CSV table of C-alpha atoms in Angstrom, one decimal:
chain,number,residue,atom,x,y,z
A,924,UNK,CA,61.8,-66.6,-2.6
A,925,UNK,CA,60.2,-63.6,-3.8
A,926,UNK,CA,62.2,-60.6,-4.9
A,927,UNK,CA,62.0,-57.9,-2.2
A,928,UNK,CA,61.9,-55.1,-4.8
A,929,UNK,CA,58.9,-56.8,-6.5
A,930,UNK,CA,57.1,-57.0,-3.1
A,931,UNK,CA,57.6,-53.3,-2.4
A,932,UNK,CA,56.3,-52.4,-5.9
A,933,UNK,CA,53.1,-54.4,-5.3
A,934,UNK,CA,52.5,-52.8,-1.9
A,935,UNK,CA,53.1,-49.3,-3.3
A,936,UNK,CA,50.6,-50.0,-6.1
A,937,UNK,CA,47.9,-51.1,-3.6
A,938,UNK,CA,47.7,-47.7,-2.0
A,939,UNK,CA,46.1,-45.8,-4.9
A,940,UNK,CA,43.9,-48.7,-5.6
A,941,UNK,CA,42.5,-48.6,-2.1
A,942,UNK,CA,41.9,-44.9,-2.4
A,943,UNK,CA,40.0,-45.4,-5.6
A,944,UNK,CA,37.8,-48.0,-3.9
A,945,UNK,CA,37.1,-45.6,-1.1
A,946,UNK,CA,35.9,-43.0,-3.6
A,947,UNK,CA,33.7,-45.4,-5.5
A,948,UNK,CA,32.1,-46.7,-2.4
A,949,UNK,CA,31.8,-43.4,-0.6
A,950,UNK,CA,28.3,-42.8,-1.9
A,951,UNK,CA,27.1,-46.0,-0.3
A,952,UNK,CA,28.5,-45.5,3.1
A,953,UNK,CA,27.5,-43.0,5.9
A,954,UNK,CA,28.7,-39.5,5.2
A,955,UNK,CA,32.2,-39.2,6.6
A,956,UNK,CA,31.7,-35.6,7.7
A,957,UNK,CA,28.2,-35.6,9.2
A,958,UNK,CA,28.0,-39.2,10.1
A,959,UNK,CA,24.6,-39.4,8.3
A,960,UNK,CA,23.6,-41.4,5.2
A,961,UNK,CA,21.7,-39.6,2.5
A,962,UNK,CA,18.1,-40.9,2.6
A,963,UNK,CA,16.1,-41.8,-0.5
A,964,UNK,CA,13.6,-39.0,0.3
A,965,UNK,CA,16.4,-36.4,0.4
A,966,UNK,CA,17.7,-37.7,-2.9
A,967,UNK,CA,14.2,-37.4,-4.4
A,968,UNK,CA,13.7,-33.9,-3.1
A,969,UNK,CA,17.1,-32.9,-4.5
A,970,UNK,CA,16.2,-34.3,-7.9
A,971,UNK,CA,12.8,-32.6,-7.8
A,972,UNK,CA,14.4,-29.2,-7.0
A,973,UNK,CA,16.9,-29.7,-9.8
A,974,UNK,CA,14.1,-30.5,-12.3
A,975,UNK,CA,12.2,-27.4,-11.1
A,976,UNK,CA,15.2,-25.2,-11.6
A,977,UNK,CA,15.8,-26.6,-15.1
A,978,UNK,CA,12.1,-26.2,-16.0
A,979,UNK,CA,11.8,-22.6,-14.7
A,980,UNK,CA,11.0,-20.3,-17.6
A,981,UNK,CA,10.0,-16.7,-17.8
A,982,UNK,CA,6.3,-16.4,-18.4
A,983,UNK,CA,5.9,-13.6,-21.0
A,984,UNK,CA,3.0,-11.2,-21.2
A,985,UNK,CA,1.1,-11.4,-24.5
A,986,UNK,CA,0.4,-7.7,-24.4
A,987,UNK,CA,3.8,-6.2,-23.5
A,988,UNK,CA,7.5,-7.1,-23.1
A,989,UNK,CA,7.2,-7.9,-19.4
A,990,UNK,CA,7.8,-11.5,-18.2
A,991,UNK,CA,7.3,-13.2,-14.8
A,992,UNK,CA,8.6,-16.3,-13.1
A,993,UNK,CA,5.3,-17.1,-11.3
A,994,UNK,CA,1.9,-17.6,-13.0
A,995,UNK,CA,0.2,-15.7,-10.1
A,996,UNK,CA,2.3,-12.6,-10.8
A,997,UNK,CA,1.5,-12.9,-14.5
A,998,UNK,CA,-2.2,-13.2,-13.8
A,999,UNK,CA,-2.2,-10.1,-11.7
A,1000,UNK,CA,-0.2,-8.2,-14.3
A,1001,UNK,CA,-2.7,-9.1,-17.1
A,1002,UNK,CA,-5.4,-7.2,-15.3
A,1003,UNK,CA,-3.5,-4.0,-16.3
A,1004,UNK,CA,-4.3,-4.8,-19.9
A,1005,UNK,CA,-7.7,-6.5,-19.5
A,1006,UNK,CA,-9.1,-4.0,-16.9
A,1007,UNK,CA,-10.5,-6.9,-14.9
A,1008,UNK,CA,-11.3,-6.0,-11.3
A,1009,UNK,CA,-12.3,-9.2,-9.5
A,1010,UNK,CA,-12.3,-7.8,-5.9
A,1011,UNK,CA,-15.5,-5.9,-5.2
A,1012,UNK,CA,-16.6,-3.9,-2.1
A,1013,UNK,CA,-19.9,-5.3,-0.9
A,1014,UNK,CA,-20.8,-1.9,0.7
A,1015,UNK,CA,-20.5,0.4,-2.3
A,1016,UNK,CA,-19.8,-1.9,-5.3
A,1017,UNK,CA,-16.4,-0.4,-6.1
A,1018,UNK,CA,-14.0,-2.9,-7.7
A,1019,UNK,CA,-10.3,-3.4,-7.5
A,1020,UNK,CA,-7.6,-5.3,-9.5
A,1021,UNK,CA,-5.8,-6.4,-6.3
A,1022,UNK,CA,-7.0,-7.8,-3.0
A,1023,UNK,CA,-4.8,-5.3,-1.2
A,1024,UNK,CA,-6.6,-2.4,-3.0
A,1025,UNK,CA,-9.9,-3.6,-1.6
A,1026,UNK,CA,-8.4,-4.0,1.8
A,1027,UNK,CA,-7.3,-0.4,1.9
A,1028,UNK,CA,-10.6,0.8,0.5
A,1029,UNK,CA,-12.6,-1.0,3.3
A,1030,UNK,CA,-10.9,1.3,5.8
A,1031,UNK,CA,-12.8,4.2,4.3
A,1032,UNK,CA,-16.1,2.6,5.3
A,1033,UNK,CA,-14.9,1.7,8.8
A,1034,UNK,CA,-13.9,5.4,9.4
A,1035,UNK,CA,-10.9,4.1,11.5
A,1036,UNK,CA,-8.1,6.7,11.4
A,1037,UNK,CA,-5.1,5.0,12.9
A,1038,UNK,CA,-2.4,7.1,11.3
A,1039,UNK,CA,-1.6,10.3,13.3
A,1040,UNK,CA,0.3,13.4,12.3
A,1041,UNK,CA,2.7,14.2,15.1
A,1042,UNK,CA,2.8,17.9,14.1
A,1043,UNK,CA,-0.9,18.8,14.3
A,1044,UNK,CA,-2.7,15.6,15.6
A,1045,UNK,CA,-4.7,15.2,12.4
A,1046,UNK,CA,-5.6,11.6,11.7
A,1047,UNK,CA,-5.8,9.6,8.4
A,1048,UNK,CA,-7.2,6.3,7.2
A,1049,UNK,CA,-4.2,5.4,5.0
A,1050,UNK,CA,-0.5,5.9,5.5
A,1051,UNK,CA,-0.3,7.4,2.0
A,1052,UNK,CA,-2.7,10.1,3.1
A,1053,UNK,CA,-0.6,10.9,6.1
A,1054,UNK,CA,2.6,11.1,4.0
A,1055,UNK,CA,0.8,13.5,1.6
A,1056,UNK,CA,-0.4,15.6,4.5
A,1057,UNK,CA,3.1,15.9,6.0
A,1058,UNK,CA,4.2,18.0,3.0
A,1059,UNK,CA,2.1,20.8,4.4
A,1060,UNK,CA,4.3,21.0,7.5
A,1061,UNK,CA,7.4,20.9,5.4
A,1062,UNK,CA,6.1,24.0,3.7
A,1063,UNK,CA,7.3,22.6,0.4
A,1064,UNK,CA,5.0,24.0,-2.4
A,1065,UNK,CA,6.6,23.4,-5.8
A,1066,UNK,CA,3.5,23.7,-7.9
A,1067,UNK,CA,2.8,27.3,-8.9
A,1068,UNK,CA,-0.3,28.7,-10.5
A,1069,UNK,CA,0.8,30.8,-13.5
A,1070,UNK,CA,-2.3,33.0,-13.3
A,1071,UNK,CA,-2.3,34.2,-9.7
A,1072,UNK,CA,1.1,33.0,-8.3
A,1073,UNK,CA,-0.5,30.8,-5.6
A,1074,UNK,CA,1.6,27.7,-4.9
A,1075,UNK,CA,0.5,24.2,-3.8
A,1076,UNK,CA,2.2,21.2,-2.2
A,1077,UNK,CA,0.5,18.7,-4.6
A,1078,UNK,CA,-0.1,18.8,-8.3
A,1079,UNK,CA,-3.7,17.7,-8.1
A,1080,UNK,CA,-4.4,20.6,-5.8
A,1081,UNK,CA,-3.0,23.0,-8.3
A,1082,UNK,CA,-5.1,21.5,-11.1
A,1083,UNK,CA,-8.2,21.8,-8.9
A,1084,UNK,CA,-7.3,25.4,-8.1
A,1085,UNK,CA,-6.8,26.3,-11.8
A,1086,UNK,CA,-10.4,25.4,-12.5
A,1087,UNK,CA,-11.4,28.3,-10.3
A,1088,UNK,CA,-9.9,30.6,-12.9
A,1089,UNK,CA,-11.3,28.8,-16.0
A,1090,UNK,CA,-14.7,28.1,-14.4
A,1091,UNK,CA,-14.5,24.5,-15.8
A,1092,UNK,CA,-16.8,22.0,-14.1
A,1093,UNK,CA,-16.3,18.8,-16.0
A,1094,UNK,CA,-17.8,16.4,-13.4
A,1095,UNK,CA,-21.6,16.3,-13.8
A,1096,UNK,CA,-24.1,14.5,-11.7
A,1097,UNK,CA,-26.4,12.4,-13.9
A,1098,UNK,CA,-29.1,12.5,-11.2
A,1099,UNK,CA,-29.6,16.3,-11.0
A,1100,UNK,CA,-27.3,17.9,-13.5
A,1101,UNK,CA,-25.2,19.8,-11.0
A,1102,UNK,CA,-21.6,20.1,-12.1
A,1103,UNK,CA,-18.4,20.2,-10.1
A,1104,UNK,CA,-14.8,21.0,-10.6
A,1105,UNK,CA,-13.4,17.8,-9.1
A,1106,UNK,CA,-14.3,14.1,-9.1
A,1107,UNK,CA,-14.1,14.1,-5.3
A,1108,UNK,CA,-16.6,16.8,-4.9
A,1109,UNK,CA,-19.0,15.0,-7.2
A,1110,UNK,CA,-18.5,11.8,-5.3
A,1111,UNK,CA,-19.4,13.5,-2.0
A,1112,UNK,CA,-22.4,15.1,-3.7
A,1113,UNK,CA,-23.7,11.8,-5.0
A,1114,UNK,CA,-24.2,10.6,-1.4
A,1115,UNK,CA,-27.1,13.1,-1.2
A,1116,UNK,CA,-28.9,10.9,-3.8
A,1117,UNK,CA,-27.7,7.5,-2.6
A,1118,UNK,CA,-28.0,8.1,1.1
A,1119,UNK,CA,-24.6,6.5,1.6
A,1120,UNK,CA,-22.8,7.4,4.9
A,1121,UNK,CA,-19.5,5.5,4.8
A,1122,UNK,CA,-17.9,7.2,7.8
A,1123,UNK,CA,-19.0,5.7,11.1
A,1124,UNK,CA,-18.2,6.8,14.7
A,1125,UNK,CA,-16.5,4.0,16.6
A,1126,UNK,CA,-17.9,5.3,19.9
A,1127,UNK,CA,-21.6,5.7,19.2
A,1128,UNK,CA,-22.2,4.2,15.7
A,1129,UNK,CA,-23.4,7.4,14.1
A,1130,UNK,CA,-22.6,7.7,10.4
A,1131,UNK,CA,-21.7,10.6,8.2
A,1132,UNK,CA,-21.4,11.3,4.5
A,1133,UNK,CA,-18.0,13.1,4.8
A,1134,UNK,CA,-14.9,12.2,6.8
A,1135,UNK,CA,-14.7,15.9,7.9
A,1136,UNK,CA,-18.1,15.6,9.5
A,1137,UNK,CA,-17.1,12.5,11.3
A,1138,UNK,CA,-13.9,14.1,12.6
A,1139,UNK,CA,-15.9,17.1,13.9
A,1140,UNK,CA,-18.4,14.7,15.6
A,1141,UNK,CA,-15.7,12.7,17.3
A,1142,UNK,CA,-14.7,15.8,19.3
A,1143,UNK,CA,-17.9,15.4,21.2
A,1144,UNK,CA,-16.5,12.2,22.6
A,1145,UNK,CA,-12.8,13.3,23.0
A,1146,UNK,CA,-13.5,16.9,24.1
A,1147,UNK,CA,-10.8,18.1,21.7
A,1148,UNK,CA,-11.0,21.9,20.9
A,1149,UNK,CA,-8.3,22.7,18.3
A,1150,UNK,CA,-9.5,26.2,17.3
A,1151,UNK,CA,-8.1,28.9,19.7
A,1152,UNK,CA,-8.9,32.6,20.1
A,1153,UNK,CA,-5.6,34.6,19.8
A,1154,UNK,CA,-7.0,37.3,22.1
A,1155,UNK,CA,-8.3,35.3,25.1
A,1156,UNK,CA,-7.2,31.8,24.5
A,1157,UNK,CA,-10.7,30.3,24.5
A,1158,UNK,CA,-10.9,27.2,22.4
A,1159,UNK,CA,-13.7,25.7,20.2
A,1160,UNK,CA,-14.4,22.3,18.7
A,1161,UNK,CA,-15.4,23.6,15.3
A,1162,UNK,CA,-13.9,26.4,13.1
A,1163,UNK,CA,-17.3,28.1,12.4
A,1164,UNK,CA,-17.7,29.1,16.1
A,1165,UNK,CA,-14.4,30.9,16.2
A,1166,UNK,CA,-15.2,33.8,13.8
A,1167,UNK,CA,-18.4,34.6,15.7
A,1168,UNK,CA,-16.4,34.7,19.0
A,1169,UNK,CA,-13.6,36.9,17.5
A,1170,UNK,CA,-16.2,39.6,16.7
A,1171,UNK,CA,-16.6,40.1,20.4
A,1172,UNK,CA,-13.0,41.3,20.6
A,1173,UNK,CA,-13.2,43.2,17.3
A,1174,UNK,CA,-16.8,44.3,16.6
A,1175,UNK,CA,-15.7,46.5,13.7
A,1176,UNK,CA,-14.0,43.6,11.9
């Protein structure tokens, strides 16, 4: 007969051995939690993700200390150094480093002003233009002219104003030689020579060289008259009509 104590020892030893077998064979049987067996495709995808994670390296810029994780981001950044502008406007030829820059620029040609100021109703092509305009209503003018004390909400407006004191006109038209105190003024002037009219009325299709002219024209369709006489309340669609009307109330003015 077998020794009872020996039999108990053998039965006790069998329990951890069974557990070990369960651990070893666990990878080959259905998942005991989800009830699903890991497919070969899932294993391959997991291994591919692991290799990608291991192979991820920061892509350094050869011109500066910046680095990127994606080649597309690096390629876009390199245009800062190379000056490359692969995105070109077919209407005016202006080029941009990013596709988003061209997309925003194309709104200038469309004349569509979908961003409205809730304070005065003025409309803008880009949200950045509206944001810049809102400073006017906040009456925040931190940029002070040291010569006359006039203040401005934007630094570029102060610089443009300061040229009125110096008389500087650094922007010259190569077609006719006329000089201007700002690049924007020269750009508008150049349309006289090129015949470009980038601002188009969405109602009738008429085009204009300046956005202000388009806005004034659009009042023909909307009936808007934003200029009011403080004496009688009569309104006008253009600012130039108001002074002439005001003289009827104050002929000596």
